Amino acid sequence: MKLVPTLCGADFSLRRRLQPASGHRLKPMLHAKARATATKFVVWLCVCATLYAQAPSVERPTGRIWWRPYMPTTISPARLTNTQRIHSLMRAGRLYLTLQDAIALAVENDLNLEVARTQPLTAEWAMERAQAGGAPRGVACASTNIGGATAGLGVLGTASSAGVSAGGGGSVGGNGGGGVTTSQIGTTAQVMDPFLQNQTSFSHITYPQAIQAISGVPTLVDNQRIYSNLIQQGVPTGGFVQLKSYDQFLNENAPGDNYNPANGAYLQLTSQIPVFQGRGIAVNTRQIKVAMNNKISARDAFRSQLETLVSSVVTQYWDLVSSGDTLKARQTALEIGQKFYSDTKGQIDLGTLAPVELPRAAAELAARQQDLSIALATVRQQEASLKDQMTRNPDPELDAAEIVTLDRIEVPTDENLPGLRDLLARALAKRPDMAIAKIKDQNSEISSLGTKDALLPTGILYGQVYNRGAAGIPQVVRGEPTSPFFSGGYGTALGQIFRNDFPTEYGGVYLRALLGNRQAQADYGVEQLQLKQDDVSSLRDKNAILVEISNEMLALRQARSRYVVASEALALQQQLLDAEKNRFSFGTGTTSAIIIAQRAVVTAQTTLITARSAYATARAKLEKALGETLEVNHVSVDEGLNGQVSRESKITEPSR
């Protein structure tokens, strides 16, 4: 059967997919209908793979604007299956793997990275919440008039306007003034999203009237409807602007009412502006700026985790390559030991060697078998560790597969490294932890504006424009004439409001100053000390990075030097082994000398492999110290966030 590298990128011709290796064609009975069914199935699989490949996301609700703000967001489902890239790289029970493929599989399937993908999304929604003002401030004066009678309207309104309590009447008048909401002003976050508030009430109230001088009836029955609407918008400079409309409809059984039923309405515009504490855009939008910085910081934090993952995969891949090379060296040593054992036994049979030499050859063969067993176990452990980072959940086919590494460690002849200061500058510009530290310092500076602002006294400048209206159905009451100006319904009262017939304006200043103010001064002092500590910590971190880069440079140079020495030592040991073999063939050498030379060659081979592996590890650590791991290995942050690497995987012949 023909093998294809990927699911959705393969040739889906049914004839080519199902064509046997022998070249025989399918029977004519498998035609259009069968091909259409198979094509639909493959397309369905591709759609599933595409849906699976989507990154974690939070989608905004859709719907009409009236109820959209109250609908929940849609969270993408968790991805718990392995990507198809794994099976596209398998052939006959083996997983053929290049370094780039290993990195791609880890980026797509590592569970720790999948968890980290939600951090930028969380920071993005946190920024949106900060832009909205955080927790709603509420409006303490929004419903003070709900349930009360408008002054001058009905029996209770008449008594209230005259300063007389008529039993059960509520206090009336304008809004509570600036003093009611002063606790909400200052350095607290402003609610940037406008909000609309409505309260509608219907009531049937009966009041006993022991004194009938005002109501004229022993039992006063009120039927009223109250409609109160309010819209408020916070402003980034501090304070808010509020518009409120109110209407009360009252129908009662009092014979002395000149207008019954009646409507009482008013419209008021209120504004509050801080003049000391909490004034200015910088103070009131500082949390928004911090949230925006945190969004950038979350991406850098994810980049740091992605770099750690890629660096770990690179190290594990080269460890597996080195373990495979060690396994090959052990296999070669075993073959040499087996041949040496056979040759020794043959010479003993011919009488050219003493029988005492056979146990020595057998012991050497057993030692090489043990070395091979240990090397094989090491390879399997390395494979299991690498597979764990490349998969989300266990796969029996993958668990049983042997990994065939296709890349080899290349050690350059020269190590052209820039100067230490140049590498430090590159690290400071590219390392994600330095970017996060810089954002943290910026957030500390921004947040310090709040503690500095808290040193100021509280001052609020407030003002209100208030217009009333009253109208009703005129009733004939002896000795009390009615005016056509107040005759009508809600429309008449509303006309009075917009004509500004009964205007009311007032304003004021609210001041509150602490005599000691030690708490605010202490908070400011502590925060300034923390800012100084951050400056010192930043310098300490830069010095630590300089030392780290210096150490990694030395480690890389030493690893390359050890590799060069190990290469030369292996060549010399191989020459010595060849010389001992020649001496032994001419009868001047001994078995012990050959065994010693052979052990030296094996030791030199493993030393060379270890030196090559140490070089690869040192190179990966230096790249990570410089913040260049993703750049060197051609991995982008967007690919990490999406959980899908764009480049295709192609199986090639293993490098020799």
XYZ file of C-alpha atoms in Angstrom, residues 9-642:
634
model
C -1.753 17.257 2.198
C -1.714 13.825 0.551
C -3.038 12.698 -2.812
C -6.569 11.520 -2.186
C -7.030 9.736 -5.471
C -8.807 6.559 -4.457
C -7.237 4.605 -7.307
C -3.708 5.628 -6.259
C -4.350 5.186 -2.550
C -5.673 1.662 -2.902
C -3.420 0.474 -5.664
C -1.485 -2.633 -4.564
C 2.266 -2.693 -4.904
C 1.971 -5.413 -7.566
C 0.391 -2.921 -9.964
C -2.982 -4.692 -10.421
C -5.918 -2.382 -10.932
C -9.082 -2.448 -8.867
C -12.134 -4.061 -10.284
C -14.440 -1.821 -12.336
C -17.221 -2.185 -9.761
C -15.498 0.393 -7.504
C -16.438 3.571 -9.316
C -18.130 6.917 -8.782
C -20.268 6.160 -5.737
C -17.489 4.471 -3.777
C -15.015 7.210 -4.674
C -17.482 9.898 -3.599
C -18.057 8.164 -0.252
C -14.345 7.796 0.396
C -13.715 11.419 -0.593
C -16.393 12.640 1.827
C -14.851 10.580 4.587
C -11.391 12.002 3.924
C -12.765 15.546 3.766
C -14.496 14.954 7.086
C -11.206 13.827 8.575
C -9.511 16.942 7.218
C -12.199 19.145 8.719
C -11.750 17.427 12.070
C -7.991 17.899 11.841
C -8.490 21.572 10.985
C -10.836 22.100 13.924
C -8.395 20.318 16.153
C -5.552 22.551 15.004
C -7.293 25.699 16.234
C -5.559 27.432 19.101
C -7.338 28.050 22.425
C -9.650 30.998 21.933
C -12.445 32.937 23.586
C -15.072 34.118 21.122
C -17.292 37.075 21.834
C -21.033 36.430 21.863
C -23.072 37.220 18.781
C -26.630 38.444 18.689
C -28.634 41.620 18.734
C -27.089 44.564 20.486
C -29.804 44.671 23.151
C -28.944 41.337 24.802
C -25.427 40.715 23.472
C -23.717 42.253 26.576
C -25.468 39.689 28.779
C -24.521 36.580 26.813
C -21.556 34.409 27.867
C -18.443 34.055 25.782
C -17.617 30.814 23.956
C -14.493 28.927 25.028
C -12.833 26.576 22.573
C -12.637 22.958 23.765
C -9.409 21.608 25.196
C -7.179 19.761 22.734
C -6.359 16.362 24.160
C -5.292 14.317 21.139
C -1.980 14.063 19.321
C -1.450 15.803 16.013
C -1.288 13.842 12.771
C 2.339 14.854 12.271
C 3.450 11.946 14.491
C 1.926 9.215 12.355
C 3.041 10.895 9.127
C 6.657 10.352 10.241
C 6.276 6.660 11.030
C 7.358 3.904 8.670
C 7.217 0.187 9.457
C 7.090 0.696 13.208
C 9.841 3.329 13.266
C 9.608 7.058 13.903
C 12.005 8.914 11.610
C 12.820 12.169 13.307
C 14.830 15.245 12.463
C 15.559 17.902 15.062
C 13.057 20.268 13.445
C 10.374 17.577 13.472
C 11.019 16.851 17.142
C 10.644 20.555 17.936
C 7.467 20.788 15.843
C 5.913 17.805 17.604
C 6.767 19.224 21.025
C 5.326 22.637 20.139
C 2.108 21.026 18.921
C 1.647 18.418 21.658
C 3.394 19.438 24.880
C 0.777 19.680 27.636
C 2.640 22.286 29.685
C 2.755 24.562 26.653
C -0.942 23.930 26.019
C -1.704 25.170 29.517
C 0.509 28.239 28.970
C -1.429 29.198 25.823
C -4.304 30.458 27.964
C -2.138 33.070 29.707
C -2.138 35.637 26.865
C -5.897 35.179 26.490
C -6.400 35.775 30.201
C -4.262 38.916 30.042
C -6.222 40.176 27.039
C -9.543 39.839 28.828
C -8.054 41.373 31.970
C -7.104 44.386 29.867
C -10.661 44.656 28.561
C -11.996 44.507 32.100
C -9.623 47.291 33.132
C -10.739 49.387 30.169
C -14.300 48.977 31.406
C -13.317 50.301 34.831
C -13.057 47.107 36.811
C -15.726 46.487 39.412
C -18.852 48.649 38.919
C -18.853 51.674 41.155
C -22.599 51.769 41.636
C -24.639 54.923 42.158
C -25.623 55.645 45.742
C -28.170 58.298 44.727
C -29.810 56.421 41.874
C -32.996 55.384 43.700
C -33.488 57.883 46.514
C -36.821 59.031 45.061
C -38.232 55.641 44.207
C -41.480 55.180 46.150
C -41.683 58.789 47.341
C -44.302 61.354 46.348
C -43.239 64.288 44.205
C -43.462 67.580 46.070
C -46.782 69.292 45.437
C -48.408 66.184 43.944
C -51.354 64.658 45.839
C -52.097 64.778 49.548
C -48.731 63.444 50.697
C -46.820 65.629 48.257
C -48.671 68.715 49.490
C -47.932 67.871 53.101
C -44.298 67.129 52.339
C -43.785 70.393 50.492
C -45.263 72.191 53.498
C -42.919 70.365 55.871
C -45.726 68.290 57.439
C -45.522 64.525 57.932
C -48.765 62.956 56.730
C -48.016 59.378 57.752
C -46.062 57.113 55.471
C -44.790 59.797 53.110
C -41.168 59.620 52.052
C -38.676 62.457 51.906
C -38.649 64.261 48.601
C -36.550 66.705 46.707
C -33.610 66.624 44.371
C -30.792 64.148 44.249
C -28.712 63.581 47.342
C -25.964 65.955 46.240
C -22.252 65.506 45.929
C -21.705 64.304 49.462
C -23.530 61.059 48.855
C -21.058 59.711 46.323
C -17.791 61.149 47.584
C -16.609 57.731 48.823
C -16.631 56.518 45.219
C -14.367 59.297 43.969
C -10.613 59.592 44.344
C -8.091 57.090 43.085
C -10.639 54.298 42.578
C -11.091 53.000 39.048
C -13.639 54.766 36.907
C -16.441 52.796 35.274
C -15.771 53.437 31.609
C -18.697 51.410 30.277
C -21.891 53.489 30.360
C -24.704 51.810 32.226
C -28.456 52.234 32.111
C -30.601 51.726 35.185
C -34.384 51.476 35.281
C -36.755 50.928 38.150
C -40.475 50.688 37.662
C -42.898 50.232 40.539
C -46.655 49.823 40.850
C -48.301 50.317 44.232
C -51.678 50.381 45.892
C -51.303 51.942 49.319
C -53.924 52.598 51.985
C -53.257 55.199 54.713
C -55.507 55.609 57.753
C -56.264 59.312 58.318
C -57.035 60.036 61.961
C -57.063 63.749 61.092
C -58.983 64.468 57.903
C -58.093 68.121 57.597
C -55.737 67.495 54.697
C -57.080 64.403 52.946
C -60.801 64.855 53.579
C -61.360 61.094 53.889
C -60.862 58.666 56.801
C -58.990 56.234 54.533
C -56.616 57.554 51.908
C -56.030 55.140 48.984
C -53.151 55.865 46.592
C -52.631 54.098 43.294
C -49.286 55.110 41.829
C -46.840 54.133 39.116
C -43.245 55.309 39.213
C -40.818 55.157 36.283
C -37.192 56.041 36.993
C -34.432 55.851 34.362
C -30.780 56.709 34.758
C -27.756 56.604 32.449
C -24.250 57.301 33.690
C -20.852 57.563 32.049
C -17.520 57.743 33.828
C -14.860 59.997 32.321
C -11.122 59.232 32.225
C -10.290 62.558 33.858
C -12.204 61.460 36.975
C -15.819 61.779 38.075
C -18.895 61.046 36.027
C -21.808 62.528 34.111
C -25.318 61.332 34.929
C -28.714 61.907 33.334
C -31.877 60.864 35.169
C -35.529 60.976 34.212
C -38.374 60.405 36.668
C -42.149 60.207 36.321
C -44.799 59.512 38.969
C -48.440 58.847 38.154
C -50.765 59.226 41.158
C -54.489 58.519 41.448
C -56.129 58.792 44.901
C -59.553 59.076 46.493
C -59.012 62.468 48.174
C -61.871 64.880 47.283
C -59.665 67.899 47.870
C -57.192 67.174 45.047
C -57.303 69.867 42.377
C -55.676 67.483 39.876
C -56.508 63.803 40.075
C -55.062 61.660 38.573
C -51.825 63.613 38.256
C -48.314 63.252 36.816
C -45.151 64.549 38.434
C -41.941 64.361 36.407
C -38.444 65.735 36.490
C -35.231 65.536 34.462
C -31.852 66.149 36.035
C -28.262 66.315 34.755
C -25.554 65.763 37.361
C -21.785 65.964 37.038
C -18.953 65.392 39.497
C -15.307 66.308 38.910
C -12.436 65.744 41.360
C -10.203 68.763 41.876
C -7.422 67.249 44.014
C -7.273 63.524 44.640
C -8.295 61.400 41.653
C -7.938 64.176 39.073
C -6.360 63.589 35.701
C -6.153 60.989 32.971
C -2.838 59.531 34.182
C -4.256 58.567 37.589
C -7.599 57.267 36.390
C -6.256 55.209 33.498
C -3.205 53.748 35.228
C -4.848 50.333 35.680
C -5.635 50.235 31.971
C -1.982 50.945 31.134
C -0.871 48.248 33.568
C -3.284 45.758 31.997
C -2.005 46.623 28.509
C 1.564 46.047 29.683
C 0.510 42.778 31.297
C -0.866 41.646 27.951
C 2.574 42.178 26.402
C 4.216 40.571 29.425
C 1.983 37.490 29.107
C 3.209 36.988 25.545
C 6.818 37.316 26.712
C 6.152 34.847 29.529
C 4.770 32.398 26.989
C 7.839 33.005 24.811
C 10.012 32.144 27.800
C 8.172 28.852 28.301
C 8.392 28.127 24.586
C 12.147 28.757 24.626
C 12.545 26.455 27.613
C 10.608 23.711 25.811
C 12.552 24.057 22.559
C 15.891 24.124 24.405
C 14.883 21.012 26.339
C 13.868 19.192 23.137
C 17.124 20.176 21.439
C 19.142 18.835 24.376
C 17.129 15.613 24.563
C 17.378 15.073 20.813
C 21.159 15.416 20.829
C 21.335 13.190 23.914
C 19.392 10.575 21.984
C 21.721 10.993 19.001
C 24.716 10.539 21.303
C 23.119 7.519 22.964
C 22.527 6.022 19.512
C 26.145 6.651 18.550
C 27.260 5.046 21.805
C 25.041 2.067 21.040
C 26.668 1.704 17.621
C 30.118 1.908 19.220
C 29.127 -0.791 21.696
C 27.817 -2.959 18.871
C 31.107 -2.540 17.008
C 33.029 -3.413 20.155
C 30.841 -6.496 20.603
C 31.506 -7.594 17.015
C 35.232 -7.151 17.575
C 34.986 -9.120 20.815
C 33.081 -11.915 19.099
C 35.638 -12.057 16.290
C 38.500 -11.983 18.764
C 36.885 -14.826 20.730
C 36.460 -16.896 17.537
C 40.033 -16.199 16.446
C 41.410 -17.099 19.865
C 39.448 -20.323 19.927
C 40.637 -21.191 16.429
C 44.280 -20.603 17.322
C 43.899 -22.714 20.449
C 42.470 -25.525 18.330
C 45.485 -25.208 16.018
C 47.820 -25.296 18.994
C 49.348 -21.871 18.365
C 47.919 -20.446 21.623
C 47.654 -21.826 25.123
C 44.125 -22.767 26.302
C 44.446 -20.248 29.155
C 43.815 -17.432 26.652
C 40.215 -18.562 25.946
C 38.719 -17.508 29.324
C 40.241 -14.061 28.875
C 38.623 -13.680 25.457
C 35.313 -14.972 26.871
C 35.460 -12.446 29.742
C 36.139 -9.630 27.277
C 33.136 -10.743 25.166
C 30.877 -10.804 28.250
C 32.009 -7.272 29.213
C 31.177 -5.971 25.733
C 27.739 -7.652 25.906
C 27.055 -5.922 29.205
C 28.129 -2.562 27.771
C 25.766 -3.090 24.835
C 22.869 -3.923 27.158
C 23.463 -0.723 29.184
C 23.719 1.389 26.006
C 20.467 -0.085 24.668
C 18.644 0.681 27.949
C 19.961 4.255 27.828
C 18.605 4.694 24.296
C 15.180 3.418 25.326
C 15.113 5.802 28.292
C 16.047 8.731 26.068
C 13.342 7.741 23.575
C 10.694 7.557 26.315
C 11.678 10.978 27.635
C 11.518 12.567 24.182
C 8.212 10.874 23.339
C 6.693 12.262 26.529
C 7.289 15.830 25.344
C 6.067 15.106 21.816
C 2.684 13.609 22.762
C -0.435 14.636 24.645
C -1.800 11.212 25.449
C -0.406 7.665 25.165
C -0.380 6.080 21.736
C 0.328 2.311 21.649
C 1.748 2.511 18.131
C 4.079 5.323 19.098
C 5.064 3.681 22.385
C 6.263 0.618 20.489
C 8.034 2.628 17.782
C 11.795 3.006 17.649
C 13.063 6.540 17.036
C 15.484 6.906 14.163
C 17.355 10.205 14.398
C 18.153 11.735 11.029
C 20.402 14.612 12.123
C 23.940 14.471 13.439
C 25.929 16.815 15.643
C 28.249 19.024 13.638
C 31.185 20.657 15.416
C 32.677 23.597 13.495
C 36.412 23.915 13.089
C 36.378 27.457 14.479
C 34.214 29.105 17.132
C 33.696 32.675 15.942
C 32.016 34.224 18.963
C 31.577 37.989 19.325
C 32.864 39.851 22.364
C 31.277 39.387 25.754
C 29.744 42.869 25.795
C 28.253 42.373 22.333
C 26.655 39.118 23.459
C 25.327 40.863 26.572
C 23.682 43.541 24.437
C 22.073 40.832 22.295
C 20.813 39.018 25.385
C 19.319 42.175 26.934
C 17.471 42.870 23.687
C 16.199 39.333 23.063
C 15.729 37.545 26.391
C 12.057 37.325 27.415
C 12.824 37.576 31.124
C 14.494 40.943 30.562
C 11.445 42.148 28.622
C 9.207 40.992 31.485
C 11.433 42.728 34.047
C 11.297 45.957 32.042
C 7.495 45.821 31.885
C 7.358 45.105 35.603
C 9.410 48.244 36.289
C 7.090 50.262 34.048
C 4.034 48.930 35.884
C 5.585 49.859 39.215
C 6.135 53.420 37.992
C 2.577 53.634 36.692
C 1.071 52.203 39.877
C 3.080 54.640 41.999
C 0.935 57.439 40.586
C -1.908 56.131 42.748
C -0.003 56.313 46.016
C 1.308 59.770 45.138
C -2.197 60.910 44.282
C -3.480 59.582 47.613
C -1.346 62.212 49.395
C -3.699 64.928 48.163
C -6.868 65.960 50.001
C -10.242 64.975 48.619
C -11.967 67.690 46.673
C -15.044 67.305 44.490
C -16.692 69.936 42.364
C -20.283 68.991 41.606
C -23.200 70.596 39.866
C -26.744 69.772 38.843
C -29.387 71.098 36.498
C -32.865 70.082 37.586
C -36.227 70.712 35.832
C -39.615 69.722 37.193
C -43.061 69.390 35.713
C -46.541 68.650 37.126
C -49.883 68.070 35.411
C -53.188 66.306 35.997
C -56.893 66.101 35.304
C -58.519 69.209 36.886
C -61.194 68.556 39.511
C -63.845 71.006 40.776
C -63.005 71.872 44.345
C -65.003 74.611 46.101
C -62.913 77.717 46.574
C -59.812 76.357 44.784
C -59.677 77.182 41.084
C -57.507 75.211 38.685
C -55.099 76.513 36.075
C -55.072 75.310 32.490
C -51.255 75.468 32.692
C -51.263 72.294 34.806
C -54.154 70.570 33.019
C -53.156 67.472 31.060
C -51.083 64.332 31.405
C -47.458 63.272 31.180
C -46.990 65.186 27.927
C -47.931 68.450 29.618
C -45.484 67.829 32.468
C -42.759 66.892 30.003
C -43.383 70.106 28.057
C -42.862 72.120 31.217
C -39.524 70.387 31.730
C -38.213 71.102 28.251
C -39.505 74.694 28.353
C -37.495 75.131 31.537
C -40.566 76.437 33.369
C -39.356 75.337 36.812
C -35.560 75.311 36.664
C -33.291 74.468 39.550
C -29.505 74.732 39.451
C -27.067 74.175 42.210
C -23.427 73.391 42.644
C -20.865 73.033 45.351
C -17.486 71.886 46.463
C -16.807 69.036 48.829
C -13.494 69.076 50.708
C -11.993 66.513 53.032
C -8.435 66.763 54.337
C -6.664 64.569 56.854
C -4.733 66.442 59.515
C -2.080 63.737 59.933
C -2.184 61.843 56.599
C 0.478 59.440 57.900
C -1.039 56.392 56.209
C -0.791 57.910 52.726
C 2.747 59.134 53.429
C 3.766 55.680 54.660
C 2.303 54.011 51.561
C 4.127 56.438 49.314
C 7.415 55.938 51.181
C 7.168 52.132 51.023
C 6.426 52.184 47.313
C 9.327 54.523 46.577
C 11.641 52.201 48.498
C 10.366 49.285 46.430
C 11.081 51.222 43.238
C 14.651 51.764 44.402
C 14.925 48.066 45.178
C 13.715 47.280 41.653
C 16.459 49.464 40.194
C 19.107 47.623 42.199
C 17.565 44.251 41.317
C 17.628 45.139 37.606
C 21.335 45.924 37.804
C 21.930 42.693 39.719
C 20.056 40.712 37.059
C 22.127 42.266 34.275
C 25.333 41.339 36.097
C 24.041 37.793 36.581
C 23.286 37.528 32.855
C 26.782 38.735 32.063
C 28.256 36.018 34.281
C 25.946 33.399 32.771
C 26.941 34.287 29.214
C 30.614 34.271 30.175
C 30.292 30.813 31.722
C 28.414 29.442 28.705
C 31.045 30.829 26.346
C 33.801 29.138 28.334
C 31.804 25.897 28.458
C 31.311 25.974 24.685
C 34.990 26.591 23.976
C 36.054 23.896 26.416
C 33.589 21.428 24.877
C 34.992 22.090 21.414
C 38.544 21.704 22.721
C 37.634 18.385 24.349
C 36.085 17.277 21.080
C 39.261 18.086 19.151
C 41.426 16.264 21.703
C 39.039 13.277 21.745
C 39.139 13.064 17.923
C 42.910 13.011 17.920
C 43.017 10.476 20.773
C 40.660 8.142 18.908
C 42.819 8.285 15.803
C 45.930 7.473 17.840
C 44.239 4.630 19.722
C 43.008 3.160 16.454
C 46.561 3.212 15.142
C 47.786 1.460 18.293
C 45.098 -1.201 17.943
C 46.039 -1.817 14.321
C 49.702 -2.136 15.353
C 48.880 -4.673 18.081
C 46.804 -6.689 15.638
C 49.735 -6.789 13.210
C 52.099 -7.902 15.967
C 49.644 -10.596 17.026
C 49.306 -11.873 13.454
C 53.103 -12.238 13.228
C 53.228 -14.039 16.569
C 54.997 -11.270 18.474
C 51.885 -9.838 20.160
C 49.715 -11.102 22.989
C 46.022 -11.388 23.624
C 46.273 -9.084 26.621
C 47.844 -6.336 24.522
C 45.058 -6.555 21.949
C 42.376 -6.499 24.656
C 43.958 -3.429 26.257
C 44.229 -1.643 22.880
C 40.642 -2.564 22.023
C 39.375 -1.227 25.330
C 41.306 1.988 24.700
C 39.640 2.397 21.300
C 36.159 1.862 22.772
C 36.949 4.305 25.545
C 38.197 6.862 22.997
C 35.034 6.396 20.923
C 32.737 6.967 23.892
C 34.851 9.938 24.982
C 34.472 11.458 21.519
C 30.711 10.876 21.552
C 30.459 12.409 25.025
C 32.520 15.423 23.924
C 30.316 15.890 20.855
C 27.189 15.700 23.018
C 28.682 18.160 25.517
C 29.345 20.580 22.675
C 25.739 20.374 21.453
C 24.448 20.911 25.000
C 26.774 23.882 25.558
C 25.680 25.411 22.258
C 21.993 25.045 23.230
C 22.620 26.614 26.636
C 24.454 29.581 25.111
C 21.601 30.125 22.654
C 19.133 30.092 25.533
C 21.297 32.480 27.561
C 21.251 34.875 24.597
C 17.494 34.479 24.058
C 18.070 33.135 20.530
C 16.740 29.591 20.905
C 13.586 30.224 18.872
C 15.455 32.197 16.219
C 18.130 29.543 15.728
C 15.589 26.712 15.558
C 13.160 28.613 13.306
C 10.216 28.650 15.709
C 7.925 31.674 16.014
C 5.860 32.703 19.009
C 2.730 32.747 16.852
C 3.292 29.091 15.941
C 3.626 28.314 19.626
C 0.422 30.171 20.462
C -1.488 28.481 17.637
